[in-house]
Amino acid sequence: KIASHSSIPVLILREDGKVPFGPYPDPTRPLRAYRSLVALDGSQLAQLVLEPTAYLIAALAKPARGTLHMTHVIPLPSDENALDDENTKTPALQEKALYQAKKYLRNMCEDVRDGLSTDIKLSINWSVIVDTDVAQALIDAAEKGSIFEGTGIDGGCDLIALTTHGRG
């Protein structure tokens, strides 16, 4: 309830999860600093999470370089909706959506890099995922990592950042 009603950023930790207190959250991979997956849907509301997440990841990873990974999930119609002409995406429409998402994320990466203080040590990259289940795609990307369209995520993320009041 707090996350969905708050007007300020809220950090939610898993009950049995690790508390972030050092730059290297995974003792089995001591040189991999904190990473955050930021879910973006193209709306300005979703973009509001970028700045606080960038500063949080940079602070948690300090003195190492944290990573801010922006991702956009392009939803495919589910099988039950595939017969409905209104919900069916043709390959041409899928290609257009993929092109627009890539362009959007490239621009967002540049905007974030340009907008952050020069003393912030942060790698910024992006990926586009095409899936029928947006929520599961984000969880899989954060937990497992992988290389998707874009620069990909190697080894998963420690945080998922998203706007809870989005419309997309």
mmCIF file of C-alpha atoms in Angstrom:
data_model
loop_
_atom_site.group_PDB
_atom_site.id
_atom_site.type_symbol
_atom_site.label_atom_id
_atom_site.label_comp_id
_atom_site.label_asym_id
_atom_site.label_seq_id
_atom_site.Cartn_x
_atom_site.Cartn_y
_atom_site.Cartn_z
ATOM 1 C CA LYS A 1 0.000 0.000 0.000
ATOM 2 C CA ILE A 2 2.830 2.384 0.791
ATOM 3 C CA ALA A 3 4.425 1.966 -2.637
ATOM 4 C CA SER A 4 1.188 2.478 -4.510
ATOM 5 C CA HIS A 5 0.111 5.560 -2.524
ATOM 6 C CA SER A 6 3.425 7.292 -1.885
ATOM 7 C CA SER A 7 4.263 10.497 -3.734
ATOM 8 C CA ILE A 8 8.010 9.966 -3.151
ATOM 9 C CA PRO A 9 10.343 7.102 -4.097
ATOM 10 C CA VAL A 10 10.098 4.057 -1.834
ATOM 11 C CA LEU A 11 12.704 1.279 -1.518
ATOM 12 C CA ILE A 12 11.119 -2.102 -0.885
ATOM 13 C CA LEU A 13 13.328 -4.990 0.226
ATOM 14 C CA ARG A 14 12.441 -8.671 0.252
ATOM 15 C CA GLU A 15 11.833 -10.001 3.746
ATOM 16 C CA ASP A 16 14.628 -12.565 3.392
ATOM 17 C CA GLY A 17 16.677 -10.451 0.986
ATOM 18 C CA LYS A 18 20.075 -8.909 1.502
ATOM 19 C CA VAL A 19 20.266 -5.402 2.904
ATOM 20 C CA PRO A 20 22.392 -3.241 0.588
ATOM 21 C CA PHE A 21 25.374 -2.097 2.635
ATOM 22 C CA GLY A 22 28.429 -2.426 0.426
ATOM 23 C CA PRO A 23 29.463 -1.917 -3.185
ATOM 24 C CA TYR A 24 29.591 -5.650 -4.044
ATOM 25 C CA PRO A 25 26.315 -7.411 -3.192
ATOM 26 C CA ASP A 26 27.336 -10.876 -4.434
ATOM 27 C CA PRO A 27 30.271 -12.391 -2.498
ATOM 28 C CA THR A 28 30.720 -15.019 -5.219
ATOM 29 C CA ARG A 29 31.316 -12.225 -7.774
ATOM 30 C CA PRO A 30 33.248 -9.621 -5.751
ATOM 31 C CA LEU A 31 33.954 -7.271 -8.654
ATOM 32 C CA ARG A 32 30.325 -6.891 -9.802
ATOM 33 C CA ALA A 33 28.864 -3.752 -8.260
ATOM 34 C CA TYR A 34 25.176 -2.944 -7.802
ATOM 35 C CA ARG A 35 22.888 -3.006 -10.823
ATOM 36 C CA SER A 36 19.355 -1.759 -11.226
ATOM 37 C CA LEU A 37 16.868 -2.662 -13.907
ATOM 38 C CA VAL A 38 14.634 0.325 -14.649
ATOM 39 C CA ALA A 39 11.329 -0.519 -16.309
ATOM 40 C CA LEU A 40 10.257 2.146 -18.789
ATOM 41 C CA ASP A 41 7.071 2.201 -20.870
ATOM 42 C CA GLY A 42 7.690 5.388 -22.846
ATOM 43 C CA SER A 43 5.689 7.629 -20.516
ATOM 44 C CA GLN A 44 7.083 10.679 -18.744
ATOM 45 C CA LEU A 45 5.666 9.296 -15.508
ATOM 46 C CA ALA A 46 7.788 6.143 -15.803
ATOM 47 C CA GLN A 47 10.886 8.280 -16.401
ATOM 48 C CA LEU A 48 10.545 9.926 -12.991
ATOM 49 C CA VAL A 49 12.205 6.886 -11.431
ATOM 50 C CA LEU A 50 15.451 7.373 -13.379
ATOM 51 C CA GLU A 51 17.148 10.121 -11.378
ATOM 52 C CA PRO A 52 16.544 8.732 -7.866
ATOM 53 C CA THR A 53 17.547 5.257 -9.031
ATOM 54 C CA ALA A 54 20.737 6.544 -10.644
ATOM 55 C CA TYR A 55 21.807 8.278 -7.432
ATOM 56 C CA LEU A 56 20.833 5.275 -5.271
ATOM 57 C CA ILE A 57 22.801 2.805 -7.389
ATOM 58 C CA ALA A 58 25.800 5.134 -7.565
ATOM 59 C CA ALA A 59 25.747 5.548 -3.774
ATOM 60 C CA LEU A 60 25.323 1.812 -3.065
ATOM 61 C CA ALA A 61 28.104 0.852 -5.470
ATOM 62 C CA LYS A 62 30.565 3.516 -4.350
ATOM 63 C CA PRO A 63 33.558 3.400 -4.810
ATOM 64 C CA ALA A 64 32.814 0.946 -7.637
ATOM 65 C CA ARG A 65 30.804 1.806 -10.755
ATOM 66 C CA GLY A 66 27.148 0.793 -10.500
ATOM 67 C CA THR A 67 24.940 0.019 -13.484
ATOM 68 C CA LEU A 68 21.612 1.509 -14.474
ATOM 69 C CA HIS A 69 19.958 -0.763 -17.021
ATOM 70 C CA MET A 70 16.869 0.647 -18.730
ATOM 71 C CA THR A 71 14.468 -1.792 -20.324
ATOM 72 C CA HIS A 72 11.251 -1.587 -22.284
ATOM 73 C CA VAL A 73 9.018 -4.624 -22.763
ATOM 74 C CA ILE A 74 7.047 -4.779 -25.987
ATOM 75 C CA PRO A 75 4.010 -6.897 -25.202
ATOM 76 C CA LEU A 76 2.887 -9.473 -27.725
ATOM 77 C CA PRO A 77 -0.759 -10.521 -27.787
ATOM 78 C CA SER A 78 -1.518 -13.646 -25.790
ATOM 79 C CA ASP A 79 -2.814 -16.695 -27.654
ATOM 80 C CA GLU A 80 -6.414 -16.044 -26.630
ATOM 81 C CA ASN A 81 -6.201 -12.518 -28.086
ATOM 82 C CA ALA A 82 -4.406 -13.589 -31.262
ATOM 83 C CA LEU A 83 -7.675 -14.082 -33.130
ATOM 84 C CA ASP A 84 -8.934 -10.609 -32.280
ATOM 85 C CA ASP A 85 -7.881 -8.382 -35.210
ATOM 86 C CA GLU A 86 -7.659 -5.320 -32.967
ATOM 87 C CA ASN A 87 -5.062 -6.959 -30.686
ATOM 88 C CA THR A 88 -3.067 -8.788 -33.361
ATOM 89 C CA LYS A 89 0.272 -7.237 -34.138
ATOM 90 C CA THR A 90 1.577 -7.898 -37.617
ATOM 91 C CA PRO A 91 5.305 -8.433 -38.087
ATOM 92 C CA ALA A 92 5.520 -4.938 -39.607
ATOM 93 C CA LEU A 93 3.899 -3.381 -36.519
ATOM 94 C CA GLN A 94 6.187 -5.413 -34.250
ATOM 95 C CA GLU A 95 9.250 -4.191 -36.180
ATOM 96 C CA LYS A 96 8.045 -0.591 -35.922
ATOM 97 C CA ALA A 97 7.461 -0.960 -32.164
ATOM 98 C CA LEU A 98 10.912 -2.510 -31.756
ATOM 99 C CA TYR A 99 12.555 0.300 -33.732
ATOM 100 C CA GLN A 100 10.721 2.979 -31.709
ATOM 101 C CA ALA A 101 11.611 1.317 -28.387
ATOM 102 C CA LYS A 102 15.303 1.097 -29.311
ATOM 103 C CA LYS A 103 15.376 4.729 -30.402
ATOM 104 C CA TYR A 104 13.562 5.798 -27.210
ATOM 105 C CA LEU A 105 15.988 3.915 -24.945
ATOM 106 C CA ARG A 106 19.080 5.169 -26.769
ATOM 107 C CA ASN A 107 17.808 8.719 -26.303
ATOM 108 C CA MET A 108 16.981 8.080 -22.636
ATOM 109 C CA CYS A 109 20.521 6.790 -22.018
ATOM 110 C CA GLU A 110 21.972 9.951 -23.524
ATOM 111 C CA ASP A 111 19.574 12.160 -21.543
ATOM 112 C CA VAL A 112 20.435 10.450 -18.250
ATOM 113 C CA ARG A 113 24.178 10.618 -18.934
ATOM 114 C CA ASP A 114 23.901 14.309 -19.793
ATOM 115 C CA GLY A 115 21.728 15.073 -16.760
ATOM 116 C CA LEU A 116 23.840 13.425 -14.062
ATOM 117 C CA SER A 117 26.629 15.080 -12.169
ATOM 118 C CA THR A 118 30.078 14.279 -13.592
ATOM 119 C CA ASP A 119 31.212 12.810 -10.257
ATOM 120 C CA ILE A 120 28.575 10.033 -10.435
ATOM 121 C CA LYS A 121 30.227 6.745 -11.423
ATOM 122 C CA LEU A 122 27.526 4.857 -13.296
ATOM 123 C CA SER A 123 27.332 2.640 -16.356
ATOM 124 C CA ILE A 124 24.109 3.163 -18.267
ATOM 125 C CA ASN A 125 22.780 0.678 -20.804
ATOM 126 C CA TRP A 126 19.492 -0.607 -22.182
ATOM 127 C CA SER A 127 17.562 -3.500 -23.681
ATOM 128 C CA VAL A 128 14.258 -4.192 -25.377
ATOM 129 C CA ILE A 129 12.341 -7.353 -24.555
ATOM 130 C CA VAL A 130 9.476 -8.762 -26.608
ATOM 131 C CA ASP A 131 7.167 -10.962 -24.519
ATOM 132 C CA THR A 132 3.523 -11.764 -23.792
ATOM 133 C CA ASP A 133 3.923 -11.198 -20.043
ATOM 134 C CA VAL A 134 5.488 -7.837 -19.168
ATOM 135 C CA ALA A 135 5.834 -8.474 -15.427
ATOM 136 C CA GLN A 136 7.445 -11.899 -15.866
ATOM 137 C CA ALA A 137 9.788 -10.550 -18.541
ATOM 138 C CA LEU A 138 11.022 -7.875 -16.114
ATOM 139 C CA ILE A 139 11.491 -10.404 -13.309
ATOM 140 C CA ASP A 140 13.375 -12.800 -15.601
ATOM 141 C CA ALA A 141 15.611 -10.002 -16.875
ATOM 142 C CA ALA A 142 16.400 -8.827 -13.351
ATOM 143 C CA GLU A 143 16.983 -12.286 -11.886
ATOM 144 C CA LYS A 144 18.691 -14.130 -14.710
ATOM 145 C CA GLY A 145 20.099 -11.400 -16.866
ATOM 146 C CA SER A 146 20.785 -12.202 -20.482
ATOM 147 C CA ILE A 147 21.467 -10.395 -23.700
ATOM 148 C CA PHE A 148 18.385 -8.984 -25.334
ATOM 149 C CA GLU A 149 17.966 -6.397 -28.068
ATOM 150 C CA GLY A 150 20.284 -3.601 -27.043
ATOM 151 C CA THR A 151 23.290 -3.899 -24.785
ATOM 152 C CA GLY A 152 21.811 -6.575 -22.541
ATOM 153 C CA ILE A 153 22.306 -7.483 -18.913
ATOM 154 C CA ASP A 154 25.125 -9.826 -17.993
ATOM 155 C CA GLY A 155 24.240 -11.699 -14.823
ATOM 156 C CA GLY A 156 21.092 -10.021 -13.584
ATOM 157 C CA CYS A 157 20.279 -7.036 -11.386
ATOM 158 C CA ASP A 158 20.023 -6.333 -7.678
ATOM 159 C CA LEU A 159 17.094 -3.906 -7.855
ATOM 160 C CA ILE A 160 14.059 -3.333 -10.026
ATOM 161 C CA ALA A 161 12.997 0.297 -10.247
ATOM 162 C CA LEU A 162 9.614 1.245 -11.635
ATOM 163 C CA THR A 163 6.940 3.837 -11.285
ATOM 164 C CA THR A 164 3.929 2.421 -9.503
ATOM 165 C CA HIS A 165 1.484 5.025 -10.744
ATOM 166 C CA GLY A 166 2.070 4.526 -14.465
ATOM 167 C CA ARG A 167 -0.623 4.257 -17.045
ATOM 168 C CA GLY A 168 1.222 1.949 -19.445
#
